[in-house]
Coordinates of C-alpha atoms and ligand atoms in Angstrom, one line a residue:
M232 CA 80.9 26.9 227.5
Q233 CA 77.7 27.9 225.2
S234 CA 76.5 26.5 221.6
K235 CA 77.7 28.2 218.8
R236 CA 76.3 31.2 217.2
V237 CA 75.9 32.0 213.5
A238 CA 75.5 35.5 212.4
I239 CA 73.8 35.9 208.7
I240 CA 73.8 39.6 207.2
G241 CA 71.2 40.6 204.9
A242 CA 67.4 39.2 205.7
G243 CA 66.6 38.6 201.9
P244 CA 65.8 35.1 200.5
G245 CA 69.6 33.9 200.4
G246 CA 69.4 34.5 204.1
F247 CA 66.2 32.7 205.2
Y248 CA 67.1 30.0 203.0
A249 CA 70.5 30.0 204.9
A250 CA 68.4 30.5 208.6
L251 CA 66.2 27.6 207.1
E252 CA 68.5 25.1 206.2
L253 CA 70.2 25.6 209.2
L254 CA 67.7 24.9 211.8
K255 CA 67.4 22.0 210.4
H256 CA 71.0 20.5 212.1
F257 CA 71.5 23.7 214.6
S258 CA 69.7 24.7 218.0
G259 CA 72.1 27.3 218.6
Q260 CA 71.7 30.8 218.0
I261 CA 71.6 32.2 214.3
D262 CA 70.4 36.2 213.7
I263 CA 69.7 37.4 211.0
I264 CA 70.7 41.1 210.6
D265 CA 69.8 43.9 207.8
K266 CA 70.3 47.5 207.5
L267 CA 66.5 47.6 207.1
P268 CA 64.4 47.9 209.7
T269 CA 62.7 45.3 207.8
P270 CA 63.0 41.6 206.6
F271 CA 62.9 40.0 203.4
G272 CA 65.4 42.1 201.5
L273 CA 63.5 42.4 197.4
V274 CA 60.5 40.4 198.3
R275 CA 59.7 43.5 200.1
Y276 CA 61.3 45.9 197.7
G277 CA 62.1 44.5 194.9
I278 CA 59.2 42.1 193.4
A279 CA 56.3 44.4 191.4
P280 CA 53.7 45.6 193.5
D281 CA 51.0 44.1 191.1
N282 CA 52.9 40.8 192.2
Q283 CA 51.6 40.3 195.9
R284 CA 51.2 36.2 195.1
M285 CA 55.1 36.2 194.7
K286 CA 55.1 38.1 197.6
T287 CA 53.9 35.5 200.1
V288 CA 57.2 33.3 199.9
S289 CA 57.6 36.2 203.1
K290 CA 55.2 33.2 205.1
V291 CA 57.2 31.0 204.7
F292 CA 60.5 33.3 206.4
S293 CA 57.9 34.4 209.0
G294 CA 57.5 30.6 210.1
L295 CA 60.8 30.1 210.7
I296 CA 60.9 33.0 213.2
D297 CA 57.6 32.2 214.8
E298 CA 58.4 28.2 215.1
F299 CA 62.2 28.7 216.3
S300 CA 63.4 30.4 219.0
N301 CA 66.6 30.4 218.3
L302 CA 66.1 32.6 215.4
R303 CA 66.4 36.1 215.5
F304 CA 65.8 39.2 212.9
I305 CA 68.4 42.1 214.3
G306 CA 67.2 45.2 211.7
N307 CA 68.3 48.8 211.3
V308 CA 72.1 47.8 211.5
D309 CA 74.1 48.8 208.7
F310 CA 76.9 45.8 208.4
G311 CA 80.3 48.4 207.5
V312 CA 78.7 51.4 209.6
D313 CA 77.2 49.9 212.6
L314 CA 79.3 46.6 213.5
N315 CA 81.8 45.4 211.1
R316 CA 83.8 42.4 210.3
D317 CA 86.1 41.8 213.3
D318 CA 82.6 42.1 215.7
L319 CA 81.3 39.9 214.0
L320 CA 84.1 37.7 213.8
R321 CA 84.5 37.9 217.8
H322 CA 80.7 37.4 218.9
Y323 CA 80.0 34.2 216.2
D324 CA 81.2 31.5 215.2
S325 CA 80.4 30.9 211.6
I326 CA 78.8 34.4 209.1
I327 CA 76.9 34.0 206.7
Y328 CA 76.5 37.3 203.4
A329 CA 74.0 36.9 202.1
T330 CA 73.8 41.0 201.3
G331 CA 72.1 41.0 197.5
A332 CA 73.6 43.1 194.4
A333 CA 72.7 46.1 194.7
G334 CA 74.6 48.2 192.7
R335 CA 73.3 49.7 189.5
Q336 CA 74.6 48.6 186.1
Y337 CA 74.6 51.8 183.2
L338 CA 74.2 51.5 179.6
R339 CA 77.0 53.5 179.3
V340 CA 76.5 55.2 176.2
P341 CA 76.3 59.6 175.3
G342 CA 73.5 61.2 176.7
E343 CA 72.8 58.8 180.0
G344 CA 73.1 61.8 182.1
L345 CA 70.3 63.6 180.5
E346 CA 67.2 64.2 182.8
G347 CA 64.8 61.8 182.4
S348 CA 67.5 58.5 182.1
F349 CA 67.2 56.7 184.6
S350 CA 68.4 53.2 186.3
A351 CA 65.2 50.9 186.3
M352 CA 66.2 50.1 189.7
D353 CA 65.7 53.9 191.1
F354 CA 62.4 53.4 189.5
V355 CA 61.9 50.1 191.6
D356 CA 63.2 51.5 194.8
W357 CA 60.6 54.0 194.3
Y358 CA 57.6 52.4 193.6
N359 CA 58.0 49.9 196.4
G360 CA 58.7 52.5 198.5
H361 CA 62.4 51.9 199.7
P362 CA 63.1 53.7 202.7
L363 CA 66.8 54.0 202.0
R364 CA 67.1 55.3 198.4
R365 CA 64.4 57.6 198.0
I366 CA 63.9 59.0 194.7
S367 CA 61.8 62.3 195.5
D368 CA 61.2 63.7 192.3
F369 CA 60.5 60.7 190.4
S370 CA 57.2 61.5 188.8
L371 CA 55.3 60.1 185.7
R372 CA 54.2 63.1 183.4
F373 CA 55.4 61.7 179.9
S374 CA 53.4 60.0 177.2
K375 CA 56.2 58.1 175.8
A376 CA 59.1 55.9 177.4
A377 CA 61.8 53.0 176.2
V378 CA 62.9 50.0 178.9
V379 CA 65.6 48.3 178.4
G380 CA 66.6 44.7 179.0
G381 CA 65.9 41.2 178.4
G382 CA 64.3 40.0 181.7
N383 CA 62.0 40.2 184.0
V384 CA 62.8 43.0 185.8
A385 CA 62.2 45.2 182.1
L386 CA 58.9 43.6 182.0
D387 CA 58.0 44.7 185.8
V388 CA 59.1 47.7 184.9
V389 CA 57.1 48.2 181.9
R390 CA 54.4 46.9 183.8
M391 CA 54.0 49.7 186.1
L392 CA 54.3 52.1 183.1
I393 CA 51.5 51.6 181.9
N394 CA 49.2 49.0 184.1
E395 CA 45.4 50.3 184.2
M396 CA 45.3 52.6 187.4
D397 CA 42.7 49.6 189.0
V398 CA 45.7 47.1 189.3
V399 CA 47.8 49.8 190.4
R400 CA 45.5 51.3 193.6
S401 CA 44.9 47.5 194.4
T402 CA 48.6 47.5 195.3
D403 CA 50.8 47.7 198.2
V404 CA 52.6 51.3 197.2
P405 CA 52.8 53.6 199.8
D406 CA 50.1 56.3 199.4
S407 CA 52.4 59.3 198.0
I408 CA 53.6 56.8 195.5
L409 CA 50.1 56.2 194.1
R410 CA 49.1 59.9 194.0
E411 CA 52.2 60.3 192.0
L412 CA 51.5 57.3 189.9
E413 CA 47.2 58.6 189.5
R414 CA 48.8 61.4 187.5
N415 CA 51.1 58.6 184.8
A416 CA 50.5 60.6 181.8
V417 CA 52.4 57.5 179.7
R418 CA 50.9 56.3 176.9
E419 CA 53.6 54.6 174.4
V420 CA 56.6 52.0 175.8
Y421 CA 59.2 50.6 173.9
L422 CA 61.0 47.4 175.5
L423 CA 64.3 47.2 173.6
V424 CA 66.1 43.9 173.8
R425 CA 69.5 43.6 172.9
K426 CA 69.8 39.8 172.1
G427 CA 66.3 38.1 170.2
P428 CA 63.7 36.2 171.6
A429 CA 65.4 32.7 172.1
Q430 CA 67.9 34.0 174.1
A431 CA 65.8 36.8 176.4
R432 CA 66.1 35.8 180.1
F433 CA 61.9 36.6 180.8
T434 CA 60.5 33.9 182.4
P435 CA 56.7 32.6 181.0
V436 CA 54.4 33.5 183.7
E437 CA 55.5 37.5 183.7
L438 CA 56.2 37.1 179.9
R439 CA 52.0 36.0 180.0
G440 CA 51.4 39.0 182.3
L441 CA 52.2 41.3 180.1
G442 CA 50.4 39.6 177.3
H443 CA 47.2 40.0 179.6
L444 CA 47.7 43.4 180.7
K445 CA 44.1 45.1 179.9
N446 CA 43.7 48.0 176.9
V447 CA 47.2 47.9 175.9
D448 CA 48.0 46.9 172.0
I449 CA 51.1 45.4 172.4
I450 CA 53.5 45.4 169.0
I451 CA 56.0 42.9 168.1
D452 CA 57.4 42.7 164.5
P453 CA 57.0 38.8 162.8
E454 CA 60.8 39.2 161.6
D455 CA 62.3 39.4 165.0
L456 CA 60.6 36.7 166.0
R457 CA 62.0 34.4 163.2
L458 CA 64.7 32.0 164.5
T459 CA 67.6 30.7 162.8
D460 CA 68.1 26.5 162.3
D461 CA 70.7 26.6 165.5
E462 CA 68.1 28.8 167.5
A463 CA 64.9 27.1 166.5
D464 CA 66.8 23.6 168.3
Y465 CA 68.0 25.3 171.3
V466 CA 64.4 26.9 171.8
N467 CA 62.9 22.8 170.9
N468 CA 65.1 21.7 173.9
N469 CA 64.2 24.4 176.6
Q470 CA 60.7 24.4 178.3
Q471 CA 61.2 28.5 179.1
C472 CA 62.0 29.4 175.7
R473 CA 59.5 26.9 173.8
L474 CA 57.1 28.7 176.0
N475 CA 58.5 32.4 175.6
M476 CA 58.4 32.0 171.6
N477 CA 54.7 30.3 171.8
I478 CA 53.6 33.3 174.0
L479 CA 55.6 35.9 171.7
K480 CA 54.0 34.6 168.7
S481 CA 50.5 34.8 170.0
I482 CA 50.7 38.2 171.0
A483 CA 52.6 39.4 167.9
E484 CA 49.8 37.5 166.0
R485 CA 46.4 38.7 168.1
P486 CA 44.5 41.7 165.7
K487 CA 45.1 45.2 167.4
A488 CA 42.5 46.4 168.9
G489 CA 43.3 51.0 168.2
Y490 CA 44.0 51.8 172.4
E491 CA 45.9 54.6 173.1
K492 CA 48.3 52.9 174.9
K493 CA 50.6 50.8 173.8
I494 CA 53.9 48.2 174.0
H495 CA 56.3 48.0 171.3
I496 CA 58.9 45.5 172.0
K497 CA 62.0 45.5 170.1
F498 CA 64.1 42.8 169.7
W499 CA 67.3 42.4 168.3
H500 CA 68.0 46.6 169.1
S501 CA 70.5 48.8 171.2
V502 CA 70.6 52.1 172.2
A503 CA 73.4 53.7 170.2
S504 CA 72.9 57.5 172.3
I505 CA 70.5 58.9 174.3
G506 CA 69.6 62.7 172.3
G507 CA 68.0 65.7 173.7
K508 CA 68.9 68.9 175.0
E509 CA 68.3 68.9 178.6
S510 CA 66.1 66.0 179.2
V511 CA 65.4 62.8 176.5
E512 CA 63.7 63.7 173.4
W513 CA 65.1 60.8 171.2
L514 CA 67.3 57.1 171.5
D515 CA 69.3 56.5 168.4
L516 CA 69.0 52.5 168.4
C517 CA 71.3 50.2 166.4
R518 CA 70.1 46.7 164.8
N519 CA 72.4 44.4 166.3
N520 CA 73.8 41.8 163.8
V521 CA 74.0 38.8 166.0
L522 CA 72.8 36.4 163.5
R523 CA 75.7 37.3 160.7
H524 CA 78.2 37.2 163.7
G525 CA 77.4 35.4 166.7
S526 CA 78.4 38.4 168.5
S527 CA 75.5 41.4 170.5
K528 CA 77.5 44.1 169.3
P529 CA 76.2 46.8 167.6
D530 CA 78.1 46.8 164.5
S531 CA 77.1 49.0 161.5
D532 CA 75.0 51.8 160.6
E533 CA 72.8 49.1 159.0
G534 CA 69.4 49.5 160.0
R535 CA 69.8 52.2 162.7
C536 CA 66.7 54.6 163.2
R537 CA 65.5 56.9 166.1
I538 CA 62.3 56.8 168.2
S539 CA 61.6 59.7 170.1
V540 CA 60.8 59.0 173.7
D541 CA 60.6 61.3 176.5
A542 CA 62.2 59.0 179.3
I543 CA 64.3 55.6 179.3
F544 CA 64.3 53.3 182.3
S545 CA 67.8 50.6 181.5
A546 CA 67.0 47.6 183.5
I547 CA 69.8 45.4 182.1
G548 CA 70.6 44.0 185.3
N549 CA 72.6 44.6 188.8
V550 CA 75.6 44.2 190.3
V551 CA 76.9 43.3 193.5
S552 CA 78.7 45.8 195.3
M553 CA 82.1 45.1 198.0
V554 CA 80.7 43.9 201.3
P555 CA 82.9 45.9 203.7
G556 CA 86.0 44.1 205.0
V557 CA 84.8 40.7 202.7
P558 CA 87.3 39.6 199.6
F559 CA 85.6 41.0 196.4
D560 CA 86.1 39.8 192.8
A561 CA 86.0 42.4 190.7
Q562 CA 85.9 40.7 188.1
K563 CA 82.9 38.4 188.4
S564 CA 81.2 41.0 190.6
I565 CA 80.9 38.8 193.5
V566 CA 82.5 37.8 196.7
P567 CA 84.4 34.9 195.4
N568 CA 83.5 31.3 197.1
I569 CA 83.3 27.9 196.4
N570 CA 80.5 26.3 196.8
G571 CA 79.4 29.4 199.5
R572 CA 82.6 29.4 201.2
I573 CA 84.9 32.7 200.5
I574 CA 88.3 33.0 199.7
D575 CA 90.8 35.5 200.1
D576 CA 92.9 37.0 197.2
D577 CA 95.3 33.9 196.9
G578 CA 92.3 31.2 197.0
V579 CA 92.5 30.7 200.8
V580 CA 89.3 29.7 202.2
L581 CA 88.3 31.6 205.5
P582 CA 87.4 29.6 208.3
K583 CA 84.4 31.0 209.2
E584 CA 82.9 33.1 206.6
F585 CA 80.5 31.9 203.9
V586 CA 78.4 33.8 200.8
T587 CA 75.0 33.1 199.6
G588 CA 72.4 34.2 197.2
W589 CA 73.0 37.0 194.7
A590 CA 76.2 38.3 196.3
K591 CA 77.9 34.4 196.1
R592 CA 76.3 34.0 192.3
G593 CA 75.6 37.6 191.3
P594 CA 71.7 38.7 190.3
S595 CA 70.4 36.0 188.8
G596 CA 67.4 33.8 188.9
T597 CA 64.1 33.7 190.9
V598 CA 63.8 34.2 195.1
G599 CA 63.5 30.0 195.0
T600 CA 66.8 29.4 193.5
N601 CA 68.4 30.7 196.6
R602 CA 66.8 27.5 198.3
Q603 CA 69.2 25.9 196.5
D604 CA 72.0 27.9 196.6
S605 CA 71.9 28.5 200.3
A606 CA 71.6 24.6 201.4
E607 CA 75.2 24.6 199.6
T608 CA 76.1 27.3 201.7
V609 CA 75.1 25.8 205.2
A610 CA 76.3 22.3 204.0
A611 CA 80.1 24.1 203.5
L612 CA 79.4 25.4 207.1
L613 CA 78.6 22.4 208.6
K614 CA 81.3 20.9 207.5
S615 CA 83.7 22.9 208.5
W616 CA 82.5 22.7 211.8
K617 CA 82.7 19.2 211.7
T618 CA 86.7 19.3 210.2
S619 CA 87.3 21.8 212.7
D620 CA 89.4 21.9 216.1
D621 CA 86.0 22.2 218.4
D622 CA 82.6 20.2 217.4
C623 CA 79.4 21.3 216.4
V624 CA 77.7 22.5 220.1
A625 CA 80.8 23.3 222.1
A626 CA 82.1 27.0 221.6
P627 CA 83.8 29.6 224.6
A628 CA 80.8 31.7 225.7
K629 CA 80.9 34.3 223.6
A630 CA 78.6 38.1 224.6
D631 CA 75.6 39.0 222.6
I632 CA 75.8 41.5 219.8
I633 CA 72.3 43.3 221.6
D634 CA 74.7 44.1 224.3
V635 CA 77.3 45.7 221.3
L636 CA 74.4 47.5 220.0
R637 CA 73.0 49.1 222.8
E638 CA 76.5 50.0 223.8
R639 CA 77.0 51.4 220.4
N640 CA 73.2 53.7 221.0
I641 CA 72.4 51.6 218.1
N642 CA 68.7 52.0 217.2
F643 CA 68.0 47.8 216.4
T644 CA 64.8 46.7 214.9
S645 CA 63.0 43.8 216.8
W646 CA 61.1 40.6 215.3
S647 CA 58.6 42.4 217.4
D648 CA 59.3 45.9 215.6
W649 CA 58.6 44.3 212.7
I650 CA 55.5 42.7 213.6
N651 CA 54.3 46.2 214.9
I652 CA 55.5 47.9 211.2
D653 CA 53.6 44.9 209.8
S654 CA 49.8 45.4 211.4
Q655 CA 50.4 49.1 211.6
E656 CA 50.4 49.0 207.2
L657 CA 48.1 46.1 207.3
A658 CA 45.9 48.0 209.1
A659 CA 46.5 51.1 206.3
G660 CA 45.9 48.5 203.9
H661 CA 42.6 47.7 205.2
E662 CA 41.1 50.7 205.4
Q663 CA 41.6 51.7 201.7
N664 CA 40.6 48.0 200.3
R665 CA 44.6 47.2 199.1
P666 CA 46.9 44.6 200.8
R667 CA 48.6 47.0 202.8
V668 CA 50.0 50.8 202.1
K669 CA 53.8 51.0 203.3
F670 CA 55.7 53.6 204.8
Q671 CA 57.9 54.9 202.6
D672 CA 59.9 57.3 204.9
L673 CA 62.2 55.7 207.2
D674 CA 61.7 58.8 210.4
D675 CA 58.0 57.5 210.0
M676 CA 58.4 54.0 210.1
M677 CA 60.7 53.9 213.2
G678 CA 58.6 56.9 214.4
C679 CA 55.5 54.3 214.2
L680 CA 57.7 51.9 217.2
S681 CA 57.8 54.5 219.9
Ligands
LIG809 C1 63.2 44.5 190.7 C2 63.3 42.7 191.1 C3 61.8 42.0 190.6 C4 62.6 40.3 191.5 N1 61.2 39.9 190.9 C5 60.8 38.8 191.3 C6 59.8 38.0 191.0 O1 58.8 38.8 190.8 N2 60.1 36.4 191.4 C7 61.1 35.8 191.7 O2 60.9 34.9 191.9 N3 61.8 36.9 192.2 C8 62.8 38.0 191.8 N4 63.4 38.5 191.8 C9 64.7 38.0 192.2 C10 65.0 38.0 193.8 O3 63.9 38.9 194.4 C11 66.2 37.6 194.3 O4 66.3 36.5 193.6 C12 66.2 37.9 196.0 O5 65.7 38.4 196.3 C13 67.6 37.4 195.7 O6 68.0 37.4 197.1 P1 69.1 37.6 198.3 O7 69.2 37.6 199.3 O8 70.8 37.1 197.8 O9 69.3 39.3 198.1 P2 67.7 40.4 198.5 O10 67.0 40.2 198.4 O11 68.3 42.1 197.7 O12 68.7 40.6 200.1 C14 69.4 41.4 200.5 C15 69.5 42.1 201.7 O13 70.6 42.3 202.5 C16 70.3 43.6 203.0 N5 71.5 44.0 203.0 C17 72.3 44.8 202.1 N6 74.2 45.1 202.4 C18 73.6 45.4 203.6 C19 74.8 45.7 204.8 N7 75.8 46.8 204.8 N8 74.5 45.8 205.7 C20 73.2 44.7 206.5 N9 72.2 44.7 205.5 C21 72.4 44.4 204.1 C22 69.7 44.5 201.9 O14 68.9 45.5 202.7 C23 69.0 43.1 201.3 O15 67.9 43.3 202.5 C24 63.4 40.0 191.5 C25 64.8 40.9 192.0 C26 64.5 42.0 191.4 C27 66.0 43.3 191.0

């Protein structure tokens, strides 16, 4: 007999916060398994490089592995390829899926297939040096771009397109990407937001960050900031919206310095179509008639306009991809669950399987939101043990998953491999007076371990 084992699939905030909660109550083996050789999910590969302060949350997660010997990181193991659900059910007593939401959402408008039309997440993957989703020929040798979206990812992309090179040079982007960013010719960015300032999902910190960009004029039509009585009531009762409105008003009102670099924030605008011969040359926009109809659908030719741009980045949200072999609610685009307990198509609770983070609730909230989410999931897991036949500590011996990975010749990484990668990146960063220089290439990253 031995103590129970828990597998957590996905080493992002959802997975690590689940481990943190479990460790408060449980001294058995906890394995965090990720398909990347490195931990931390979107903290490493989503949060913008110019937001290094936010990335320091990874220190909290590292501290857990340093402190608790029963918590292991097992990287470079693709669930659904290297290990499947049956393997996990055989080797663990409970499984928590924390696989995030890496799927793309598309605008679905004519012209989206033109060259120069990108998912913002492809750009995010590129500038963060994601080793599994690399677009090698990303180039920013154009002058005008549009970013579509009303959330923080859209703001990240705008910043990364137009930020001062001094700022970009002080980040952790891989060297080859930094070289490409040095050639960045973008001078004008349109931020197109489908709804109005009262509905936008920006957080005030990020919006303020946009306002603080140096040598950029930000242009907002003051008309767009006019609120209906209902919206004004809503804004007055919602601190985030109130702060956002104040920031937007102060940006709109401040005198323009005539900088070459400009950001135009256009609320109430949707892209009707993307035009151009072979690549993006213009966007036809329509003004949404939300105020009159309470709907955000573009509904008439009234207020249509054309803007000329060379590229468009759609930052309209991610979607949860199916976790291989695990139930999926295609309508809600999440792993179906009740407070973190996975249910099948008939609504029956799966006894050993749980979900947390973006895979559980969809792609919303900040890193911190996943903490509460994971606490709820772990509470459900612990309850499942109390109500099941066997108790919390005693379970029949199960083989270690490491032996299975070795048998299958899977080149998995351990926490000490990550420490090795981390220290080489930090050392490369130290040489260039940067926080770190990330490996971009998977072979280089794995090669540095041999
Ligand atoms: C571009 C962007 C910028 C953001 N910036 C901020 C910010 O500045 N501040 C903030 O608070 N929040 C930010 N967020 C939100 C924050 O990143 C999320 O709330 C958080 O990462 C969600 O955690 P998660 O663990 O559910 O998913 P993820 O962080 O995506 O982690 C999922 C993990 O699962 C792994 N995985 C997936 N499939 C498999 C598989 N088959 N086998 C094994 N492993 C698998 C992935 O490799 C990944 O490591 C940002 C999000 C994005 C997209």
